[in-house]
Short mmCIF file of C-alpha atoms in Angstrom, two decimals:
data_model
loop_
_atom_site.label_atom_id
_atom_site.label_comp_id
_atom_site.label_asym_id
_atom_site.label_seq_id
_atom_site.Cartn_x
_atom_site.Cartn_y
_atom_site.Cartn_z
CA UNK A 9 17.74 5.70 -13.60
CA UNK A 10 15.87 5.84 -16.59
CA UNK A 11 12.54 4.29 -18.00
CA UNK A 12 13.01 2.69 -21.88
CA UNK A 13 10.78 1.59 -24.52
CA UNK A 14 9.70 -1.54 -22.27
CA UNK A 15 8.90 0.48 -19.54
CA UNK A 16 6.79 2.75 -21.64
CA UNK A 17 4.89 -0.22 -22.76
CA UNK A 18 4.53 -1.48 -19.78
CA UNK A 19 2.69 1.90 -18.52
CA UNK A 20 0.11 1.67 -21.24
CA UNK A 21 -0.52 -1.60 -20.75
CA UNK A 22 -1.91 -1.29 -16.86
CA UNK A 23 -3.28 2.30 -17.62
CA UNK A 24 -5.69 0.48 -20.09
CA UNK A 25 -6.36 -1.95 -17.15
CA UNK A 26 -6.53 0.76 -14.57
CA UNK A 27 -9.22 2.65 -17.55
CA UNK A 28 -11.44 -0.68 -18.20
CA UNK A 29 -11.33 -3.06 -15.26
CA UNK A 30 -11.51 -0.56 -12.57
CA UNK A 31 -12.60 3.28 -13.35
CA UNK A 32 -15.68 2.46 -14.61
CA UNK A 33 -16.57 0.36 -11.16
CA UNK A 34 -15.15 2.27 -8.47
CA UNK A 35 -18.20 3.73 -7.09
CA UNK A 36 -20.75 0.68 -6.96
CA UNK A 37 -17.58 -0.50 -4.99
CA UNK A 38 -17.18 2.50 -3.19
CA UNK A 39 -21.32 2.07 -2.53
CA UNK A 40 -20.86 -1.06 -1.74
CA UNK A 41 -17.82 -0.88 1.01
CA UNK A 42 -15.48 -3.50 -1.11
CA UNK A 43 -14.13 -4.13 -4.50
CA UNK A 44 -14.81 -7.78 -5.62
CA UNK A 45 -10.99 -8.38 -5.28
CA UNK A 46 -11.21 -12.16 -5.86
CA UNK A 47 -13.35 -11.33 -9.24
CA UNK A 48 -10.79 -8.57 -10.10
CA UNK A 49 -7.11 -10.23 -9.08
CA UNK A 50 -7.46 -12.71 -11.66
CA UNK A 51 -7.47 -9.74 -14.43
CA UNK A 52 -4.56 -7.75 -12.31
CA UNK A 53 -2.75 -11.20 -12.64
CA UNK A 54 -2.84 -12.07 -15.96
CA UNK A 55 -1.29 -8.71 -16.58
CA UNK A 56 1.71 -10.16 -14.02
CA UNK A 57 0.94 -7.31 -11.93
CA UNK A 58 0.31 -9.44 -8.95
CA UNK A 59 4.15 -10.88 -9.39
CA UNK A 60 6.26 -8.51 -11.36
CA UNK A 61 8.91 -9.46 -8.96
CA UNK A 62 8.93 -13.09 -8.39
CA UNK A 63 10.47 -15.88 -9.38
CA UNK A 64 8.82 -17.53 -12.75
CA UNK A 65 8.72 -20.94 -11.16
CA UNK A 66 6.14 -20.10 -9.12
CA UNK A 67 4.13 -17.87 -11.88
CA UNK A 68 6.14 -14.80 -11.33
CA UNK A 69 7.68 -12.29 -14.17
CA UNK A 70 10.75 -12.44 -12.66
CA UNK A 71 11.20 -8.44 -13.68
CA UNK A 72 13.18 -6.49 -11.74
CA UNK A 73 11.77 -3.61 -9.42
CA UNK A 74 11.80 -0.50 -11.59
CA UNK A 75 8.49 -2.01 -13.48
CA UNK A 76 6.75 -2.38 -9.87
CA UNK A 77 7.50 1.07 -9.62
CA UNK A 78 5.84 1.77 -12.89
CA UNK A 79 2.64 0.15 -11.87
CA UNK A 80 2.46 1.55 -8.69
CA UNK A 81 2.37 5.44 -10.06
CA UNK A 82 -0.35 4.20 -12.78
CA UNK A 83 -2.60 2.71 -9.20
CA UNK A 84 -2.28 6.31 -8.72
CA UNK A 85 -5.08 6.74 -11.45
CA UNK A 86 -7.82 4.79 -9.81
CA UNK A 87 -10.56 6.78 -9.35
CA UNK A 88 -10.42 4.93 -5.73
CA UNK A 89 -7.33 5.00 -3.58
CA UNK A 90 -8.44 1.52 -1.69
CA UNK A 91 -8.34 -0.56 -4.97
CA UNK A 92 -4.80 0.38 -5.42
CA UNK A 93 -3.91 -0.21 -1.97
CA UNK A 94 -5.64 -3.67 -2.11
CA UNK A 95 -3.39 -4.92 -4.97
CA UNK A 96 -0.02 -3.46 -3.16
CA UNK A 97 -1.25 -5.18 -0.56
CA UNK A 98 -0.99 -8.33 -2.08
CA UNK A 99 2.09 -7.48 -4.21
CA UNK A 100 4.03 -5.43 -1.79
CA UNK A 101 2.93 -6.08 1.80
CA UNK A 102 1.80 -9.73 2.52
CA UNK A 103 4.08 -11.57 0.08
CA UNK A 104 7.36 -10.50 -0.25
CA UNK A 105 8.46 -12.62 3.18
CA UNK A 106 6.87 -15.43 1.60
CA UNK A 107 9.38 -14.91 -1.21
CA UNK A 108 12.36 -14.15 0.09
CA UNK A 109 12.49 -16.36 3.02
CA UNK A 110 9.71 -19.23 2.33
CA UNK A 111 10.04 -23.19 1.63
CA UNK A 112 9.62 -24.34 -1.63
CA UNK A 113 6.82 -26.15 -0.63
CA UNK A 114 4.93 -22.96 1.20
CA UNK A 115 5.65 -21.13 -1.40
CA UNK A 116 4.30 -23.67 -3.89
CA UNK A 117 1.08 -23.52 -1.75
CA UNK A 118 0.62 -20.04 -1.00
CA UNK A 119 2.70 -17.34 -2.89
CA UNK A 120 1.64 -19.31 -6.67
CA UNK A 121 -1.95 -19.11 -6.14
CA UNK A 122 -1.16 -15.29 -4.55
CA UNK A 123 0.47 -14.57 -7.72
CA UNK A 124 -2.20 -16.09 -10.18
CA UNK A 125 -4.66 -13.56 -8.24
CA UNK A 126 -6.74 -16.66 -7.31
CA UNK A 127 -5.71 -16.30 -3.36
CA UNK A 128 -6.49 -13.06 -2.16
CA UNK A 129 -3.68 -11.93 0.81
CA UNK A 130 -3.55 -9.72 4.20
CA UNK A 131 -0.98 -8.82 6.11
CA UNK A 132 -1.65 -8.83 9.77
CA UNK A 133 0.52 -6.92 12.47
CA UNK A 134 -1.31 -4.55 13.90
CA UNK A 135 -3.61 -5.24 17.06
CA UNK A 136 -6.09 -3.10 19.08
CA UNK A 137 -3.59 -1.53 21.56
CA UNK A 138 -0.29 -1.91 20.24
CA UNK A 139 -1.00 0.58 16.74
CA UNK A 140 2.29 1.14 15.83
CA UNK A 141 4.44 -0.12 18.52
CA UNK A 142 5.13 -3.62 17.40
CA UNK A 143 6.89 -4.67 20.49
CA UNK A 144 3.75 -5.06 22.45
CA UNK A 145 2.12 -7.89 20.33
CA UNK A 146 0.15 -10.02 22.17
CA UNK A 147 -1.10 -12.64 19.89
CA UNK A 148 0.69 -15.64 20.52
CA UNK A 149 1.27 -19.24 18.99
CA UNK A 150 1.89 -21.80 20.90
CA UNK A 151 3.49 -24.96 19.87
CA UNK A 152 1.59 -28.19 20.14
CA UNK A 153 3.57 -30.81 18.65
CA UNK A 154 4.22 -30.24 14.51
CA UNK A 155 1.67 -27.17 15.11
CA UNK A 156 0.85 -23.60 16.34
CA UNK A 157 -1.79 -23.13 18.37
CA UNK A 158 -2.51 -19.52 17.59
CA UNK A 159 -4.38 -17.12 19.45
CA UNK A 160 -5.04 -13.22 19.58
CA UNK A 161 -6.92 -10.22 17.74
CA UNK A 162 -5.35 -8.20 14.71
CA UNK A 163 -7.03 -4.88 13.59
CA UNK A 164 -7.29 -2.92 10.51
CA UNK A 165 -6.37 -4.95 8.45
CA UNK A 166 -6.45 -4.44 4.92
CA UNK A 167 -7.78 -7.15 2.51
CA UNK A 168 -8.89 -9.05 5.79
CA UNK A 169 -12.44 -9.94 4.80
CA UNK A 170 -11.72 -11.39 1.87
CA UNK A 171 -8.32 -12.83 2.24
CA UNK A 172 -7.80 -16.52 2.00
CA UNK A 173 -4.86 -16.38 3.58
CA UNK A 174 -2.88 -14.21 5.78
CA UNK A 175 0.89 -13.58 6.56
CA UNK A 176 0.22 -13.22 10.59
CA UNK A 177 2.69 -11.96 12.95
CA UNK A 178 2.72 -13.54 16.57
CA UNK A 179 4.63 -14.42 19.80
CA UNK A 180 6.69 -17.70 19.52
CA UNK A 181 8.59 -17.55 22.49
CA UNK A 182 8.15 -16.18 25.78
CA UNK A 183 10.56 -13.07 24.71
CA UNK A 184 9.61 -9.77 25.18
CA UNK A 185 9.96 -6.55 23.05
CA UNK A 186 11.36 -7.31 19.12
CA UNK A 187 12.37 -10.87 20.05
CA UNK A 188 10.60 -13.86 19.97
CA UNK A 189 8.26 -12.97 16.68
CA UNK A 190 7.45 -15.11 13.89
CA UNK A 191 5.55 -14.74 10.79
CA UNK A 192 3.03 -17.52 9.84
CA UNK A 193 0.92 -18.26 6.67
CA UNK A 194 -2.49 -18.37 8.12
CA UNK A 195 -5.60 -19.97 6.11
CA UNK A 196 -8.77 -18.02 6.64
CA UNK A 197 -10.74 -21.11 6.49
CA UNK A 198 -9.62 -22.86 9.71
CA UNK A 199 -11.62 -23.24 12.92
CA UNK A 200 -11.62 -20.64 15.79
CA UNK A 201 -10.45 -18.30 12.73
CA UNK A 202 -13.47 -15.33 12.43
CA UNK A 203 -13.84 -11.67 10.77
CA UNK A 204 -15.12 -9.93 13.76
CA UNK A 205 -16.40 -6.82 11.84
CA UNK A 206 -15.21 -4.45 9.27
CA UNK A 207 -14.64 -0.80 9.62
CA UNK A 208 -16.50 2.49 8.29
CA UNK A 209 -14.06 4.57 7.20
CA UNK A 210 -12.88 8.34 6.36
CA UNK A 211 -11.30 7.03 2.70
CA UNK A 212 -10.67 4.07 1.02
CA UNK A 213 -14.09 2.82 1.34
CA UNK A 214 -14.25 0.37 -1.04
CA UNK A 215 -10.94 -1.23 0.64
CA UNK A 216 -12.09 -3.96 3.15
CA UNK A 217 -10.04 -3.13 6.45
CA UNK A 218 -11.24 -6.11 9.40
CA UNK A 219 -10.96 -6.92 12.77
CA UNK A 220 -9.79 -10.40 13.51
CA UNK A 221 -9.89 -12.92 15.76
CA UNK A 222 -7.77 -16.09 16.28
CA UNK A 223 -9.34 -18.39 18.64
CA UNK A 224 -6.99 -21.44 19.07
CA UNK A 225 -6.05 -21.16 15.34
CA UNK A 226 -4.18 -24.88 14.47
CA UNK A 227 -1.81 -23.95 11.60
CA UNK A 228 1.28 -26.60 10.74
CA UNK A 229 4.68 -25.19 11.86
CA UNK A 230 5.76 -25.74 8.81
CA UNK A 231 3.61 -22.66 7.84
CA UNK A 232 6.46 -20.14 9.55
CA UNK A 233 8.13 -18.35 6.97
CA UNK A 234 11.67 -17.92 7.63
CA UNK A 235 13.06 -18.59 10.38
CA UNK A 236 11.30 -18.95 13.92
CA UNK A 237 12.02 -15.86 16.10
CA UNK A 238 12.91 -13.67 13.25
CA UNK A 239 9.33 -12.58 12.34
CA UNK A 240 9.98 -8.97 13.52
CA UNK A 241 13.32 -8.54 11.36
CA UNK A 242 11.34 -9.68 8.40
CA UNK A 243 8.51 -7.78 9.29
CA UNK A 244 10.64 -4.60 8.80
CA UNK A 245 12.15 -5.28 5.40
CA UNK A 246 8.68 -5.82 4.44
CA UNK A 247 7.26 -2.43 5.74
CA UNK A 248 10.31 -0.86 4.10
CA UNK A 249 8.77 -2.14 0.52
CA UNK A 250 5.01 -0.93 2.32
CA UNK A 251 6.19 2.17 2.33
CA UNK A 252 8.24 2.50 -1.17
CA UNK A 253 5.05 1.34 -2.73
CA UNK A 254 2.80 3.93 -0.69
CA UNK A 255 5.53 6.78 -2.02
CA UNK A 256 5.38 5.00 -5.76
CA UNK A 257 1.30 5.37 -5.74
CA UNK A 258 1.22 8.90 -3.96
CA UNK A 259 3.44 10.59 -6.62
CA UNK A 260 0.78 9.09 -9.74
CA UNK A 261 -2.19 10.44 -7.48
CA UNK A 262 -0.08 13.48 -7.30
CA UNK A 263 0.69 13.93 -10.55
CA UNK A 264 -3.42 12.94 -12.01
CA UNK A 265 -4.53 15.59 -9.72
CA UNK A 266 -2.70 17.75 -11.18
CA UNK A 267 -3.02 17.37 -14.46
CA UNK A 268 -7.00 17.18 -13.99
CA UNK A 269 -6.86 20.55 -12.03
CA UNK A 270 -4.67 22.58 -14.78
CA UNK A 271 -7.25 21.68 -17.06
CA UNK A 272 -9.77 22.58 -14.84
CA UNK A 273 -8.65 26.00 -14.49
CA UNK A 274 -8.10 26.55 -18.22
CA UNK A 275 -11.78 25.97 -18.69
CA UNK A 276 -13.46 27.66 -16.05
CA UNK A 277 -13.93 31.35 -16.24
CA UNK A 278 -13.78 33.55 -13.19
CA UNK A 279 -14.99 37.26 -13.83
CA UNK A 280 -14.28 36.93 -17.77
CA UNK A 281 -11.22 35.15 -17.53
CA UNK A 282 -9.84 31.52 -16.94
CA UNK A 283 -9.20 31.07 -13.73
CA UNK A 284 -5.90 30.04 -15.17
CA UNK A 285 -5.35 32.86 -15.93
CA UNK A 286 -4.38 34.11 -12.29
CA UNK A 287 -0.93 34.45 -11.58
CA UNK A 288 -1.66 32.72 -7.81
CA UNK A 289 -3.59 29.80 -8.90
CA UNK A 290 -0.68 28.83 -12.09
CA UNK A 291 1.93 29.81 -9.24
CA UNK A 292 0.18 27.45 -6.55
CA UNK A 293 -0.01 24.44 -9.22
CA UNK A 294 3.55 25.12 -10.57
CA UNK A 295 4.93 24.74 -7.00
CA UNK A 296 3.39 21.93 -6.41
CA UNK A 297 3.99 19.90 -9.55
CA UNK A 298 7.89 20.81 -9.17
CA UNK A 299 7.23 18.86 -5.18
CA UNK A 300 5.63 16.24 -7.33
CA UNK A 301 8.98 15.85 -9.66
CA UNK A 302 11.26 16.07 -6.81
CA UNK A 303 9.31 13.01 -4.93
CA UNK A 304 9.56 11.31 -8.32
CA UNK A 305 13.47 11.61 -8.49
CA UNK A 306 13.74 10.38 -5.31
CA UNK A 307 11.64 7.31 -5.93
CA UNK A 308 13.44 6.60 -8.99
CA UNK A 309 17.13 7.00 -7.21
CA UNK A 310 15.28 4.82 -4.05
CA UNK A 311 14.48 2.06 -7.04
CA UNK A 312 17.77 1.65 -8.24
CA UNK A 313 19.41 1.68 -5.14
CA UNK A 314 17.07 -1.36 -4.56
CA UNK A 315 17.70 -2.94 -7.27
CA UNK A 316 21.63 -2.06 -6.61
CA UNK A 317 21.09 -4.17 -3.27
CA UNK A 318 21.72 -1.29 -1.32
CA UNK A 319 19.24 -0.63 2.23
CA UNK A 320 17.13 1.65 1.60
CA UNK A 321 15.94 2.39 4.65
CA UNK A 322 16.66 5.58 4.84
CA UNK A 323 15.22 6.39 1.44
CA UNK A 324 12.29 4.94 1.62
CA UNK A 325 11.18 6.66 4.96
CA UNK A 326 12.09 9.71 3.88
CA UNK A 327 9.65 8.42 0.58
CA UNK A 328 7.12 7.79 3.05
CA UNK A 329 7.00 11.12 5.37
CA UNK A 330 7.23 13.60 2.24
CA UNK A 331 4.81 12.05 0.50
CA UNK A 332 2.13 11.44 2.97
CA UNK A 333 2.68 15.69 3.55
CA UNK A 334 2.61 16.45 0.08
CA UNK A 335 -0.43 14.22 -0.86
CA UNK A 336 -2.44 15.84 1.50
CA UNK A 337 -1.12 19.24 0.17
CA UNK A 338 -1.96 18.48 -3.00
CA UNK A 339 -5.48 17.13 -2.42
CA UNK A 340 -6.43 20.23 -0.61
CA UNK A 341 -5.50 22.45 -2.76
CA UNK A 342 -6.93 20.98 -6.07
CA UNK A 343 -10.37 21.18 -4.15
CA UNK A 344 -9.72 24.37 -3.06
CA UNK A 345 -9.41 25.72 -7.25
CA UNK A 346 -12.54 23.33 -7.79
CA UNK A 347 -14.42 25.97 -4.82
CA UNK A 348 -17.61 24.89 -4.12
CA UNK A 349 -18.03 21.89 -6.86
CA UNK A 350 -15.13 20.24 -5.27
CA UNK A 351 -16.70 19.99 -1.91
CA UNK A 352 -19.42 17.69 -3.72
CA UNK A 353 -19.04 14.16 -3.34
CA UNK A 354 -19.75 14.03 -7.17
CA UNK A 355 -16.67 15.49 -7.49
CA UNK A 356 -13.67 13.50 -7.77
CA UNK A 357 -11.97 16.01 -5.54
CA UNK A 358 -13.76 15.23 -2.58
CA UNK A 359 -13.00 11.46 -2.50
CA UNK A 360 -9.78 12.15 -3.01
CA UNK A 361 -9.05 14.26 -0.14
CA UNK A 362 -10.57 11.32 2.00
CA UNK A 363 -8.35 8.79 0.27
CA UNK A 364 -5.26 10.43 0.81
CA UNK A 365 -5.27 11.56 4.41
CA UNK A 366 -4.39 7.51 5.28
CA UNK A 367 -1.16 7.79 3.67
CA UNK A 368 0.31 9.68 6.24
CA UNK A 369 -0.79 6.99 8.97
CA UNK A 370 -0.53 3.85 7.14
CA UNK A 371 2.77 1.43 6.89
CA UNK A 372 4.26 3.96 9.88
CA UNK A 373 2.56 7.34 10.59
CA UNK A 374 4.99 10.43 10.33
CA UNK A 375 5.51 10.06 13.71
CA UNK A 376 7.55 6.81 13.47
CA UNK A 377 8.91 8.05 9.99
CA UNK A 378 10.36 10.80 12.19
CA UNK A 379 11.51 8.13 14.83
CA UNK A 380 13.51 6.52 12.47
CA UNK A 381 14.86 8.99 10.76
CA UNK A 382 16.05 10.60 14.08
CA UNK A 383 17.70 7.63 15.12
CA UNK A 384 19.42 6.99 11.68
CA UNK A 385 20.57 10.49 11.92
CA UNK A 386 21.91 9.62 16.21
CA UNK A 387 19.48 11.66 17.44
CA UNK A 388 17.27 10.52 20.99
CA UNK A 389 14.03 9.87 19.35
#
C-alpha cells in the first residue's frame, strides 16, 4: 500500500498539532500526573482525529483506516507516550464496539459527543486478579427490570479519572469462562459509581490509569452494545485494533528516536571525532532503523488487509509482540549513545525508556501475543 498526496497532508497537519497543542505541555502534565484531556480532545477533534473512521452522521470523517494509521505514527512524536495513548484510547480502544455494533440511538448519545472530543472515554476490562485472563471477570450486572444493576472493580484503566463514560465489560449471565459477557456504556456520573485511586507509575505519567469501583451501578439495558452475551467476542475485535494502534505509534517513536540520536552522534565529539564517526555506533543505528522499516511494512500490509476486510489477527499480534521488543531495543540503546546525559531525566531519553517498557504489557503482554500465535500456528499453548 502506498501513502499519496492526501496522506502527506494529512501528516503535516497533526504533526503541527502534535508540535503546538502538546510538545510544549508535556511536562507540566507529566508534573502534574494527567494531561487536561477534556481541555485538549476538543483540539484533537476538530482535526477529526478523534473519528477518522466513523460514520459522518454521527461527526465522523468517514476515512478509511490507512489515515488512522498515519496519525498514529505522528502520536509517536509526543514528547509523552501517555498523551498518545490517551487519544488511541478514545479512538481505537473504547469506541470502535460502539460503532460497529451500537443503536442508533446509543450511538447518537455516546460515540457523537466521543467523537467531538467533548466526552472523554475508557475502556474497562481488566480487574485486580484476572490481568489478562479475561475469563475470570467477576464484575457482574444484574438485570432489574429495563436495567443493569452493575457491580464489581476494574483496574488500570486508562483515561478512567477523567472519563465520562466508559465501555465496561461484565457478567450477564450466570456462564462461566468466555460466555455470558456483555459490553455496556457506563456514565461516570451515576450513583455507587467512584474512582477509587489512581496509580504512580514507571511511564506514561501524565496518562491517568484508575481503579474503579461499581457499587450497584443502575445503567438502562438499552446501554449494551451489541448483542447481550457477546461482550467477550467484541471485546477481542476491539483489542485486535488496541494492538494495531500500539504497533502504528511504536514504529513513529521508533523512528523519532532515531532520527534524534543520528543527529546526536553527528554533533558530539568523542576523542576528536563524532561519535558518528564509529563504525559500531552507525552500525548499531543502521540495524535498528532497517527493524524500524520492516515493522513499518508490516503495518502498512496489516492496514490494507484491514481495509481489504480480511482478519487480521494474526498480523496484528505479530504487530504487537515485535514491536513491544523492538521499542524497548530501541529506547535502550539511544540512551546508551546519549551515556551519561541520557540517564538525566532532562533528557528526553530517559522518559522515553519509561514510556515504552508498557508496550510490551499493554492490550496483551508478549506472553498472550505468544499464546495466540501458538495456537494460530496448532501448537499447545
Amino acid at each position: 500500500m502506498r501513502l499519496n498526496e492526501d496522506h502527506a497532508a494529512f501528516r503535516d497537519s497533526v504533526r503541527r498539532f502534535v508540535d503546538t497543542e502538546v510538545n510544549p505541555h508535556v511536562d507540566g502534565w507529566e508534573a502534574a500526573g494527567r494531561a487536561p484531556l477534556h481541555d485538549l480532545f476538543p483540539k484533537a477533534a476538530a482535526l477529526g482525529l478523534l473519528g477518522l473512521e466513523y460514520d459522518e452522521a454521527y461527526g465522523g470523517e468517514g476515512a478509511d483506516h490507512s489515515f488512522q494509521q498515519v496519525a498514529a505514527e505522528e502520536y509517536g512524536r509526543m514528547h509523552a507516550g501517555g498523551v498518545g495513548m490517551a487519544m488511541g484510547v478514545q479512538a481505537m480502544m473504547a469506541t470502535p464496539s460502539l460503532h460497529a455494533f451500537g443503536t442508533p440511538a446509543l450511538k447518537d448519545q455516546f460515540l457523537r459527543p466521543a467523537i467531538a472530543g467533548t466526552a472523554v472515554t475508557a475502556i474497562a476490562v481488566t480487574e485486580p486478579d484476572t490481568g489478562s485472563d479475561v475469563s475470570r471477570l467477576r464484575t457482574r450486572a444484574v438485570r432489574d427490570g429495563d436495567d443493569w444493576v452493575i457491580t464489581g472493580r476494574k483496574v488500570y484503566i486508562t483515561n478512567g479519572a477523567q472519563a465520562d463514560w466508559m465501555c465496561l465489560l461484565a457478567r450477564t449471565s450466570d456462564e462461566g469462562g468466555y460466555r455470558g459477557m456483555s459490553q455496556i456504556v457506563v456514565p461516570t456520573d451515576l450513583p455507587g459509581f467512584s474512582v477509587v485511586r489512581t496509580f504512580d507509575k514507571l511511564g506514561n505519567r501524565c496518562s491517568d490509569t484508575a481503579e474503579l469501583a461499581l457499587d450497584e451501578v443502575r445503567v438502562p439495558i438499552a446501554n449494551t452494545i451489541g448483542e447481550p452475551g457477546r461482550g467477550f467476542q467484541q471485546q477481542m475485535r476491539q483489542f485486535v485494533t488496541e494492538r494495531v494502534f500500539a504497533a502504528y505509534t511504536t514504529a513513529g517513536q521508533c523512528q523519532y528516536a532515531l532520527d534524534r540520536t543520528r543527529a546526536f552522534v553527528h554533533d558530539r565529539s568523542v576523542f576528536g571525532r563524532p561519535l558518528a564517526d564509529r563504525q559500531y555506533v552507525a552500525f548499531r543505528l543502521t540495524e535498528l532503523q532497517a527493524e524500524v522499516d520492516l515493522l513499518r511494512s508490516h503495518n502498512l500490509q496489516t492496514a490494507e488487509a484491514l481495509m481489504a476486510g480480511d482478519d487480521i489477527t494474526r498480523m496484528a499480534t505479530v504487530a504487537k509482540l515485535k514491536a513491544g521488543r523492538l521499542i524497548r531495543e530501541v529506547a535502550d540503546w539511544c540512551l546508551q549513545f546519549h551515556g551519561g546525559m541520557g540517564y538525566l531525566e532532562d533528557t528526553w531519553t530517559a522518559r522515553m525508556l519509561r514510556d515504552v517498557r508498557l508496550t510490551s504489557i499493554g492490550a496483551g503482554a508478549d506472553e498472550v501475543m505468544l499464546q495466540v500465535l501458538a495456537r494460530l500456528d496448532g501448537l499447545p499453548a
